[in-house]
Coordinates of N, CA, C and O and ligand atoms in Angstrom, one line a residue:
M784 N -36.8 23.7 -8.8 CA -36.1 22.8 -7.8 C -34.6 22.9 -8.0 O -34.1 23.0 -9.1
N785 N -33.9 22.9 -6.9 CA -32.4 22.9 -7.0 C -31.9 21.6 -7.6 O -32.5 20.5 -7.3
P786 N -30.8 21.7 -8.3 CA -30.2 20.4 -8.8 C -29.5 19.7 -7.6 O -29.3 20.4 -6.5
D787 N -29.2 18.5 -7.7 CA -28.5 17.8 -6.7 C -27.2 18.4 -6.4 O -26.5 18.8 -7.4
I788 N -26.8 18.6 -5.2 CA -25.5 19.2 -4.9 C -24.6 18.1 -4.4 O -24.9 17.4 -3.4
F789 N -23.4 18.0 -5.0 CA -22.5 17.0 -4.7 C -21.7 17.4 -3.4 O -21.3 18.5 -3.2
L790 N -21.6 16.4 -2.5 CA -20.8 16.7 -1.2 C -19.4 16.2 -1.5 O -19.1 15.1 -1.7
P791 N -18.5 17.2 -1.5 CA -17.1 16.8 -1.8 C -16.4 16.2 -0.6 O -16.9 16.3 0.5
P792 N -15.2 15.6 -0.8 CA -14.4 15.1 0.3 C -14.1 16.3 1.2 O -14.1 17.5 0.8
Q793 N -13.6 16.0 2.4 CA -13.3 17.0 3.4 C -11.9 16.7 4.0 O -11.5 15.6 4.1
V794 N -11.2 17.8 4.3 CA -10.0 17.7 5.1 C -10.2 18.4 6.4 O -10.7 19.5 6.4
A795 N -9.9 17.7 7.5 CA -9.9 18.4 8.8 C -8.6 19.1 8.9 O -7.6 18.5 9.1
W796 N -8.7 20.4 8.9 CA -7.4 21.2 8.9 C -6.5 21.0 10.1 O -5.3 21.0 9.9
A797 N -7.1 20.7 11.2 CA -6.3 20.5 12.4 C -5.5 19.2 12.5 O -4.5 19.2 13.2
T798 N -6.0 18.2 11.8 CA -5.4 16.9 11.9 C -4.9 16.4 10.5 O -4.1 15.5 10.4
G799 N -5.5 16.9 9.4 CA -5.2 16.4 8.1 C -6.0 15.2 7.8 O -5.7 14.6 6.7
A800 N -6.9 14.8 8.6 CA -7.7 13.6 8.3 C -8.6 13.9 7.0 O -9.3 14.9 7.0
L801 N -8.6 13.0 6.1 CA -9.4 13.1 4.9 C -10.6 12.2 5.0 O -10.5 11.1 5.6
A802 N -11.7 12.6 4.6 CA -13.0 11.9 4.7 C -13.9 12.2 3.5 O -13.7 13.2 2.8
G803 N -14.8 11.3 3.3 CA -15.9 11.6 2.3 C -15.5 11.2 0.9 O -16.1 11.7 0.0
G804 N -14.4 10.5 0.7 CA -14.0 10.1 -0.6 C -13.3 8.8 -0.5 O -12.8 8.4 0.5
P805 N -13.1 8.1 -1.7 CA -12.2 6.9 -1.7 C -10.8 7.3 -1.3 O -10.3 8.3 -1.8
L806 N -10.2 6.6 -0.4 CA -8.9 6.9 0.1 C -8.0 5.7 0.0 O -8.3 4.6 0.2
I807 N -6.8 6.1 -0.5 CA -5.7 5.0 -0.6 C -4.6 5.4 0.4 O -4.1 6.5 0.3
R808 N -4.3 4.5 1.3 CA -3.3 4.8 2.3 C -2.0 4.0 2.1 O -2.1 2.8 1.8
K809 N -0.9 4.6 2.1 CA 0.4 3.9 2.0 C 1.2 4.2 3.2 O 1.5 5.4 3.5
T810 N 1.6 3.2 3.9 CA 2.4 3.4 5.1 C 3.9 3.0 4.7 O 4.1 2.0 4.1
T811 N 4.8 3.9 5.1 CA 6.2 3.6 4.9 C 6.9 3.4 6.2 O 6.8 4.2 7.1
R812 N 7.5 2.2 6.3 CA 8.1 1.7 7.6 C 9.6 1.9 7.6 O 10.2 2.0 6.5
L813 N 10.2 1.8 8.7 CA 11.6 2.0 8.8 C 12.4 1.0 7.9 O 13.4 1.4 7.2
A814 N 11.9 -0.2 7.8 CA 12.5 -1.3 7.0 C 12.6 -0.9 5.6 O 13.5 -1.3 4.9
E815 N 11.7 0.0 5.1 CA 11.7 0.4 3.7 C 12.6 1.6 3.4 O 12.6 2.1 2.3
L816 N 13.3 2.0 4.4 CA 14.1 3.2 4.2 C 15.6 3.0 4.5 O 16.3 3.7 5.2
P817 N 16.2 1.9 3.9 CA 17.6 1.7 4.1 C 18.3 2.8 3.3 O 17.8 3.3 2.3
D818 N 19.5 3.2 3.7 CA 20.3 4.2 3.0 C 19.7 5.6 3.0 O 20.2 6.4 2.3
V819 N 18.6 5.8 3.7 CA 18.0 7.1 3.8 C 18.6 7.9 4.9 O 18.9 9.1 4.8
F820 N 18.9 7.2 6.0 CA 19.5 8.0 7.2 C 21.0 7.8 7.2 O 21.5 6.8 6.8
T821 N 21.6 8.8 7.8 CA 23.1 8.8 7.8 C 23.7 7.7 8.7 O 24.7 7.1 8.3
D822 N 23.0 7.5 9.8 CA 23.6 6.5 10.8 C 23.0 5.1 10.5 O 21.9 4.7 11.0
G823 N 23.6 4.3 9.7 CA 23.2 3.0 9.3 C 23.1 2.1 10.4 O 22.2 1.2 10.5
E824 N 24.0 2.2 11.4 CA 23.9 1.3 12.6 C 22.7 1.6 13.4 O 22.0 0.7 13.9
A825 N 22.4 2.9 13.6 CA 21.2 3.3 14.3 C 19.9 2.8 13.6 O 19.0 2.3 14.2
W826 N 19.9 2.8 12.3 CA 18.8 2.3 11.5 C 18.6 0.9 11.7 O 17.5 0.4 11.9
K827 N 19.7 0.1 11.8 CA 19.6 -1.4 12.0 C 19.0 -1.7 13.4 O 18.4 -2.7 13.6
R828 N 19.4 -0.8 14.4 CA 18.9 -1.0 15.7 C 17.4 -0.7 15.9 O 16.8 -1.1 16.8
G829 N 16.9 0.1 15.0 CA 15.5 0.5 15.1 C 14.5 -0.7 14.8 O 14.9 -1.7 14.3
N830 N 13.2 -0.5 15.2 CA 12.2 -1.5 14.9 C 11.8 -1.4 13.4 O 11.2 -0.4 13.0
P831 N 12.1 -2.4 12.6 CA 11.8 -2.3 11.2 C 10.3 -2.1 10.9 O 10.0 -1.5 9.8
Q832 N 9.5 -2.5 11.8 CA 8.0 -2.3 11.6 C 7.5 -0.9 11.9 O 6.3 -0.6 11.7
Q833 N 8.4 -0.1 12.5 CA 7.9 1.2 12.9 C 7.5 2.0 11.7 O 8.2 2.2 10.7
G834 N 6.3 2.6 11.8 CA 5.8 3.4 10.7 C 6.5 4.8 10.8 O 6.5 5.4 11.9
V835 N 7.0 5.2 9.7 CA 7.7 6.5 9.7 C 6.7 7.6 9.1 O 6.6 8.7 9.7
Y836 N 6.0 7.2 8.1 CA 5.0 8.1 7.6 C 3.9 7.4 6.8 O 4.1 6.3 6.3
D837 N 2.7 8.0 6.9 CA 1.5 7.5 6.1 C 1.2 8.6 5.1 O 1.3 9.8 5.4
V838 N 0.8 8.1 3.9 CA 0.3 9.1 2.9 C -1.1 8.6 2.5 O -1.3 7.5 2.1
D839 N -2.1 9.5 2.7 CA -3.5 9.2 2.3 C -3.7 10.0 1.0 O -3.5 11.2 1.0
V840 N -4.2 9.3 0.0 CA -4.4 10.0 -1.3 C -5.9 9.8 -1.6 O -6.4 8.6 -1.6
L841 N -6.6 10.8 -2.0 CA -8.0 10.7 -2.5 C -8.0 10.0 -3.9 O -7.2 10.4 -4.7
G842 N -8.8 9.0 -4.0 CA -9.0 8.4 -5.3 C -9.6 9.4 -6.3 O -10.6 10.0 -5.9
S843 N -9.0 9.7 -7.4 CA -9.5 10.7 -8.3 C -9.0 10.3 -9.7 O -8.1 9.6 -9.9
P844 N -9.7 10.9 -10.7 CA -9.3 10.5 -12.1 C -7.8 10.9 -12.4 O -7.3 11.9 -11.8
V845 N -7.2 10.2 -13.3 CA -5.8 10.5 -13.7 C -5.8 10.9 -15.1 O -6.7 10.7 -15.9
G846 N -4.7 11.5 -15.5 CA -4.5 11.8 -16.9 C -3.8 13.2 -17.0 O -3.7 13.9 -16.0
E847 N -3.5 13.6 -18.2 CA -2.8 14.9 -18.4 C -3.8 16.0 -17.9 O -4.9 16.0 -18.2
G848 N -3.2 16.8 -17.0 CA -4.0 17.9 -16.4 C -4.7 17.6 -15.1 O -5.2 18.5 -14.4
A849 N -4.9 16.3 -14.8 CA -5.6 15.9 -13.6 C -4.7 16.1 -12.4 O -3.5 15.9 -12.5
L850 N -5.3 16.3 -11.2 CA -4.6 16.6 -10.0 C -4.9 15.5 -9.0 O -6.0 15.1 -8.8
F851 N -3.8 15.2 -8.2 CA -4.0 14.3 -7.0 C -4.0 15.2 -5.8 O -3.3 16.2 -5.7
V852 N -4.7 14.8 -4.8 CA -4.7 15.4 -3.5 C -4.4 14.4 -2.4 O -5.0 13.3 -2.4
G853 N -3.4 14.7 -1.6 CA -3.0 13.7 -0.5 C -2.5 14.4 0.7 O -2.1 15.6 0.7
V854 N -2.5 13.7 1.8 CA -2.0 14.2 3.0 C -0.9 13.2 3.5 O -1.1 12.0 3.6
T855 N 0.3 13.8 3.8 CA 1.4 13.0 4.5 C 1.4 13.3 6.0 O 1.3 14.4 6.4
H856 N 1.4 12.2 6.7 CA 1.5 12.3 8.2 C 2.9 11.7 8.5 O 3.1 10.5 8.4
L857 N 3.8 12.6 8.8 CA 5.2 12.2 9.1 C 5.3 12.2 10.7 O 5.2 13.2 11.3
Y858 N 5.6 11.0 11.2 CA 5.7 10.9 12.7 C 6.9 11.5 13.2 O 7.9 11.6 12.5
A859 N 6.9 11.8 14.5 CA 8.0 12.3 15.2 C 9.0 11.2 15.6 O 8.5 10.1 16.0
G860 N 10.2 11.4 15.4 CA 11.2 10.4 15.8 C 12.5 10.7 15.2 O 12.7 11.6 14.4
N861 N 13.5 9.8 15.5 CA 14.9 10.0 15.1 C 15.4 8.6 14.7 O 15.1 7.6 15.2
V862 N 16.4 8.7 13.8 CA 17.3 7.5 13.6 C 18.7 8.1 13.9 O 19.2 8.9 13.2
G863 N 19.2 7.6 15.1 CA 20.4 8.3 15.6 C 19.9 9.7 16.0 O 18.9 9.8 16.6
D864 N 20.7 10.7 15.6 CA 20.3 12.1 15.9 C 19.5 12.7 14.7 O 19.1 13.9 14.8
E865 N 19.3 11.9 13.6 CA 18.6 12.5 12.5 C 17.1 12.3 12.6 O 16.6 11.3 12.9
F866 N 16.4 13.4 12.2 CA 15.0 13.4 12.3 C 14.3 12.5 11.3 O 14.9 12.3 10.2
F867 N 13.2 11.9 11.6 CA 12.4 11.2 10.7 C 12.1 12.1 9.5 O 11.8 13.3 9.6
M868 N 12.1 11.5 8.3 CA 11.9 12.3 7.1 C 11.3 11.4 6.0 O 11.3 10.2 6.1
T869 N 10.7 12.0 5.0 CA 10.2 11.2 3.9 C 11.4 10.8 3.0 O 12.5 11.4 3.1
R870 N 11.2 9.8 2.2 CA 12.3 9.4 1.3 C 12.8 10.5 0.4 O 14.0 10.8 0.3
G871 N 11.8 11.3 -0.2 CA 12.1 12.4 -1.0 C 12.3 12.0 -2.5 O 12.7 10.8 -2.7
H872 N 11.9 12.8 -3.4 CA 11.9 12.4 -4.8 C 11.9 13.6 -5.7 O 11.5 14.7 -5.4
F873 N 12.4 13.4 -6.9 CA 12.1 14.2 -8.1 C 10.8 13.7 -8.7 O 10.5 12.5 -8.5
H874 N 10.1 14.5 -9.4 CA 9.0 13.9 -10.2 C 9.6 13.2 -11.4 O 10.5 13.8 -12.0
A875 N 9.0 12.1 -11.8 CA 9.5 11.4 -13.0 C 9.4 12.4 -14.2 O 10.3 12.5 -15.1
R876 N 8.3 13.1 -14.3 CA 8.1 14.2 -15.2 C 8.6 15.5 -14.5 O 7.9 16.1 -13.8
R877 N 9.9 15.7 -14.8 CA 10.6 16.8 -14.0 C 10.0 18.1 -14.1 O 10.1 19.0 -13.2
E878 N 9.3 18.4 -15.1 CA 8.7 19.8 -15.3 C 7.4 20.0 -14.5 O 6.9 21.1 -14.4
Q879 N 7.0 19.0 -13.8 CA 5.7 19.1 -13.0 C 6.0 19.5 -11.6 O 6.8 18.9 -10.9
G880 N 5.4 20.6 -11.2 CA 5.5 21.1 -9.8 C 4.5 20.5 -8.9 O 3.8 19.6 -9.2
E881 N 4.4 21.1 -7.7 CA 3.5 20.6 -6.7 C 3.3 21.7 -5.6 O 4.2 22.6 -5.5
V882 N 2.2 21.7 -4.8 CA 2.0 22.6 -3.7 C 1.8 21.8 -2.5 O 1.0 20.8 -2.4
Y883 N 2.6 22.2 -1.4 CA 2.4 21.6 -0.1 C 1.8 22.7 0.8 O 2.2 23.8 0.7
F884 N 0.9 22.2 1.7 CA 0.3 23.2 2.7 C 0.5 22.5 4.1 O 0.1 21.4 4.3
G885 N 1.2 23.2 5.0 CA 1.4 22.7 6.4 C 0.1 22.7 7.1 O -0.7 23.7 7.0
L886 N -0.2 21.6 7.8 CA -1.5 21.5 8.5 C -1.2 21.5 10.1 O -1.9 22.1 10.8
R887 N -0.3 20.7 10.5 CA 0.0 20.6 12.0 C 1.4 20.1 12.1 O 2.0 19.5 11.3
G888 N 1.9 20.4 13.3 CA 3.3 20.1 13.7 C 4.3 21.1 13.1 O 3.9 22.1 12.5
V889 N 5.5 20.8 13.3 CA 6.6 21.7 12.8 C 7.7 20.9 12.1 O 8.0 19.8 12.5
G890 N 8.2 21.4 11.1 CA 9.3 20.7 10.4 C 9.8 21.6 9.2 O 9.7 22.8 9.3
L891 N 10.5 20.9 8.3 CA 11.1 21.6 7.2 C 10.8 20.9 5.9 O 10.6 19.7 5.9
L892 N 10.7 21.7 4.9 CA 10.7 21.1 3.5 C 12.0 21.4 2.9 O 12.4 22.5 2.7
L893 N 12.7 20.3 2.5 CA 14.0 20.4 1.8 C 13.7 20.3 0.3 O 13.1 19.4 -0.2
L894 N 14.3 21.3 -0.4 CA 14.1 21.4 -1.8 C 15.5 21.3 -2.4 O 16.4 22.0 -1.9
Q895 N 15.7 20.6 -3.5 CA 17.0 20.5 -4.2 C 16.8 20.5 -5.7 O 16.1 19.6 -6.2
T896 N 17.6 21.3 -6.3 CA 17.5 21.3 -7.8 C 18.4 20.2 -8.4 O 19.2 19.6 -7.7
E897 N 18.3 20.0 -9.7 CA 19.1 19.0 -10.4 C 20.6 19.3 -10.3 O 21.4 18.4 -10.3
A898 N 20.9 20.6 -10.2 CA 22.3 21.0 -10.0 C 22.8 20.8 -8.6 O 24.0 21.0 -8.4
G899 N 21.9 20.4 -7.7 CA 22.3 20.1 -6.3 C 22.2 21.2 -5.4 O 22.6 21.1 -4.2
D900 N 21.6 22.3 -5.8 CA 21.4 23.5 -4.9 C 20.2 23.2 -4.0 O 19.1 22.9 -4.5
A901 N 20.4 23.2 -2.7 CA 19.4 22.9 -1.7 C 19.0 24.1 -0.9 O 19.8 25.0 -0.6
R902 N 17.7 24.1 -0.5 CA 17.2 25.1 0.5 C 16.1 24.5 1.3 O 15.5 23.5 1.0
L903 N 15.9 25.2 2.4 CA 14.9 24.7 3.4 C 13.8 25.7 3.6 O 14.1 26.9 3.7
E904 N 12.6 25.2 3.7 CA 11.4 26.1 4.1 C 10.8 25.6 5.4 O 10.7 24.4 5.6
Q905 N 10.4 26.5 6.2 CA 9.8 26.1 7.5 C 8.4 25.7 7.3 O 7.6 26.5 6.7
V906 N 8.0 24.5 7.8 CA 6.6 24.0 7.6 C 5.9 24.2 9.0 O 6.4 23.7 10.0
T907 N 4.8 24.9 9.0 CA 4.0 25.0 10.2 C 2.5 25.0 9.7 O 2.3 25.1 8.5
A908 N 1.6 25.0 10.6 CA 0.2 25.0 10.2 C -0.1 26.3 9.4 O 0.2 27.4 9.9
G909 N -0.5 26.1 8.2 CA -0.9 27.3 7.4 C 0.2 27.7 6.4 O 0.0 28.5 5.5
S910 N 1.4 27.1 6.5 CA 2.4 27.4 5.5 C 2.1 26.9 4.1 O 1.5 25.8 4.0
V911 N 2.5 27.7 3.1 CA 2.2 27.3 1.7 C 3.5 27.2 1.0 O 4.4 28.1 1.1
H912 N 3.8 26.1 0.4 CA 5.1 25.8 -0.3 C 4.9 25.5 -1.7 O 4.2 24.5 -2.1
I913 N 5.4 26.3 -2.6 CA 5.3 26.1 -4.0 C 6.5 25.4 -4.5 O 7.6 26.0 -4.5
I914 N 6.4 24.1 -4.8 CA 7.6 23.4 -5.2 C 7.7 23.6 -6.7 O 6.8 23.2 -7.5
P915 N 8.8 24.2 -7.2 CA 9.0 24.5 -8.6 C 9.2 23.2 -9.4 O 9.5 22.2 -8.9
P916 N 9.1 23.4 -10.7 CA 9.5 22.2 -11.6 C 10.9 21.9 -11.4 O 11.7 22.7 -10.8
F917 N 11.3 20.7 -11.7 CA 12.7 20.3 -11.7 C 13.3 20.3 -10.3 O 14.5 20.6 -10.2
T918 N 12.5 20.1 -9.3 CA 13.0 20.3 -7.9 C 12.6 19.1 -7.0 O 11.4 18.8 -6.9
A919 N 13.6 18.4 -6.4 CA 13.3 17.3 -5.5 C 12.8 17.9 -4.2 O 13.1 19.0 -3.8
H920 N 12.0 17.1 -3.5 CA 11.4 17.5 -2.2 C 11.3 16.4 -1.2 O 11.0 15.3 -1.5
R921 N 11.5 16.8 0.1 CA 11.5 15.9 1.2 C 11.0 16.7 2.4 O 11.4 17.8 2.6
L922 N 10.1 16.0 3.2 CA 9.6 16.6 4.5 C 10.5 16.0 5.6 O 10.8 14.8 5.6
I923 N 10.8 16.9 6.6 CA 11.5 16.5 7.8 C 10.8 17.0 9.0 O 10.3 18.1 9.1
N924 N 10.5 16.1 10.0 CA 9.8 16.4 11.2 C 10.8 16.8 12.3 O 11.4 15.9 12.8
T925 N 10.9 18.1 12.6 CA 11.8 18.5 13.6 C 11.2 18.7 15.0 O 11.8 19.2 15.9
G926 N 9.9 18.3 15.0 CA 9.2 18.6 16.3 C 8.9 17.3 17.1 O 9.5 16.2 16.8
T927 N 8.0 17.4 18.0 CA 7.7 16.2 18.9 C 6.3 15.7 18.6 O 5.9 14.8 19.2
E928 N 5.6 16.3 17.6 CA 4.3 15.9 17.3 C 4.3 15.5 15.8 O 5.2 15.8 15.1
T929 N 3.3 14.8 15.3 CA 3.2 14.4 13.9 C 3.1 15.7 13.1 O 2.5 16.7 13.4
L930 N 3.9 15.6 12.0 CA 3.9 16.7 11.0 C 2.9 16.3 9.9 O 3.2 15.2 9.3
S931 N 1.9 17.0 9.6 CA 0.9 16.7 8.6 C 0.9 17.8 7.5 O 0.9 19.0 7.9
A932 N 1.0 17.4 6.3 CA 1.0 18.4 5.2 C 0.1 17.9 4.0 O 0.1 16.7 3.7
L933 N -0.7 18.8 3.5 CA -1.6 18.5 2.4 C -0.8 18.8 1.1 O 0.0 19.7 1.0
A934 N -0.9 17.9 0.1 CA -0.2 18.1 -1.2 C -1.2 18.0 -2.3 O -2.1 17.3 -2.3
V935 N -0.9 18.8 -3.3 CA -1.7 18.8 -4.6 C -0.6 18.7 -5.7 O 0.3 19.6 -5.8
W936 N -0.7 17.6 -6.6 CA 0.3 17.5 -7.6 C -0.4 16.8 -8.8 O -1.4 16.1 -8.7
P937 N 0.2 17.0 -10.0 CA -0.3 16.5 -11.2 C -0.3 15.0 -11.2 O 0.8 14.4 -10.9
S938 N -1.3 14.3 -11.6 CA -1.3 12.8 -11.6 C -0.3 12.3 -12.5 O 0.1 11.1 -12.3
V939 N 0.1 13.0 -13.5 CA 1.1 12.5 -14.5 C 2.5 12.7 -14.0 O 3.5 12.2 -14.6
A940 N 2.7 13.4 -12.8 CA 4.1 13.7 -12.4 C 4.9 12.5 -12.1 O 6.1 12.4 -12.6
G941 N 4.4 11.5 -11.4 CA 5.1 10.3 -11.1 C 6.2 10.6 -10.1 O 6.5 11.8 -9.7
H942 N 6.9 9.5 -9.6 CA 8.0 9.7 -8.6 C 9.3 9.1 -9.1 O 9.2 7.9 -9.7
D943 N 10.3 9.8 -9.0 CA 11.7 9.2 -9.4 C 12.5 9.3 -8.1 O 13.0 10.3 -7.7
Y944 N 12.6 8.1 -7.5 CA 13.4 8.0 -6.2 C 14.9 7.7 -6.5 O 15.8 8.1 -5.8
A945 N 15.1 7.0 -7.7 CA 16.5 6.6 -8.0 C 17.4 7.7 -8.2 O 18.6 7.6 -7.9
A946 N 16.9 8.8 -8.8 CA 17.8 9.9 -9.2 C 18.4 10.5 -8.0 O 19.4 11.2 -8.1
L947 N 17.9 10.3 -6.8 CA 18.5 10.8 -5.6 C 19.2 9.8 -4.8 O 19.4 9.9 -3.6
A948 N 19.7 8.7 -5.5 CA 20.4 7.6 -4.8 C 21.6 8.2 -3.9 O 21.9 7.6 -2.9
E949 N 22.2 9.3 -4.4 CA 23.3 9.8 -3.6 C 22.8 10.7 -2.5 O 23.6 11.3 -1.7
G950 N 21.5 10.9 -2.4 CA 20.9 11.7 -1.3 C 20.9 13.2 -1.5 O 21.4 13.7 -2.5
F951 N 20.2 13.8 -0.6 CA 20.2 15.3 -0.6 C 21.4 15.8 0.0 O 22.1 15.2 0.8
S952 N 21.8 17.1 -0.3 CA 23.0 17.6 0.1 C 22.9 18.3 1.5 O 24.0 18.7 2.0
L953 N 21.7 18.4 2.1 CA 21.6 18.9 3.4 C 20.9 17.8 4.3 O 20.0 17.1 3.8
R954 N 21.3 17.7 5.5 CA 20.7 16.8 6.5 C 20.4 17.5 7.8 O 21.1 18.5 8.1
V955 N 19.4 17.1 8.5 CA 18.9 17.8 9.6 C 18.9 16.9 10.9 O 18.3 15.9 10.9
F956 N 19.6 17.4 11.9 CA 19.8 16.6 13.1 C 19.3 17.3 14.3 O 19.3 18.5 14.4
A957 N 18.9 16.5 15.3 CA 18.4 17.1 16.6 C 19.6 17.7 17.3 O 20.7 17.2 17.2
S958 N 19.4 18.9 17.9 CA 20.5 19.6 18.6 C 19.9 20.4 19.7 O 19.1 21.3 19.4
G959 N 20.1 20.0 20.9 CA 19.5 20.6 22.1 C 18.0 20.5 21.9 O 17.4 19.5 21.6
Q960 N 17.3 21.7 22.0 CA 15.8 21.7 21.8 C 15.5 21.9 20.4 O 14.3 21.8 20.0
G961 N 16.5 22.2 19.6 CA 16.2 22.5 18.2 C 16.8 21.6 17.2 O 16.8 20.4 17.4
F962 N 17.3 22.2 16.1 CA 17.9 21.3 15.0 C 19.2 22.0 14.5 O 19.4 23.2 14.6
E963 N 20.0 21.2 13.9 CA 21.2 21.6 13.3 C 21.3 21.1 11.8 O 21.0 19.9 11.6
V964 N 21.6 22.0 10.9 CA 21.6 21.6 9.5 C 23.1 21.3 9.1 O 23.9 22.1 9.4
R965 N 23.3 20.1 8.5 CA 24.7 19.8 8.1 C 24.8 19.6 6.6 O 23.8 19.0 6.0
H966 N 25.9 19.9 6.0 CA 26.1 19.6 4.6 C 26.7 18.3 4.4 O 27.5 17.9 5.3
G967 N 26.4 17.6 3.3 CA 27.1 16.3 3.1 C 26.2 15.2 2.8 O 25.0 15.3 2.7
Ligands
LIG1173 C1 3.9 13.5 -1.7 C2 5.0 12.5 -1.3 C3 4.8 12.0 0.2 C4 5.8 10.9 0.6 O1 2.7 13.0 -1.8 O2 4.9 11.4 -2.2 O3 5.0 13.1 1.0 O4 7.1 11.2 0.2 P1 7.9 10.2 -0.7 O5 7.1 10.0 -2.0 O6 9.2 10.9 -1.0 O7 8.1 8.9 0.0 C5 4.4 14.1 -3.0 O8 5.4 14.8 -3.1 N1 3.9 13.6 -4.2 O9 4.3 14.0 -5.3
LIG1174 ZN1 6.1 15.1 -5.2

């Protein structure tokens, strides 16, 4: 007789919906993102309750070597001319990397080293992003639909948001039908 076969959680590749496992959802609203967008006046004019992104994480064991799996759904929108984006962070344990997989929508992954060197990767359905150790990361939705990305990261990594208090050195603004990257 066959042993019992465990049915694992599922991700719907087209939407990023996670199912079949314990799920923890965190919604980040505009009100929780002061000082993230360049145009502070436009941020004040926005609806503070507006959801900017949701992160769904599968409940799973934690500890050295254990991995978390989660999906970020970053909604389409702007604050002034600047696109909606995640807060962005270094890992508290700086040596811990992460992998992002684009699922739907279009956008950018902004990566920045501790020395302040920044670069952008294009996020689309199927894109694979290897975030190196010691590298801060932020998603930016440059499209008109929700940008969803699957992430796998060490449970011990943690998040350090404070280290980026001065922000990333690149910013991305709507320009015509596309986007414009500015330094500063
Ligand atoms: C992701 C991010 C998620 C939200 O799961 O935490 O996209 O971004 P912020 O944490 O910057 O608000 C991840 O990178 N985990 O390590
Ligand atoms: Zn991370």
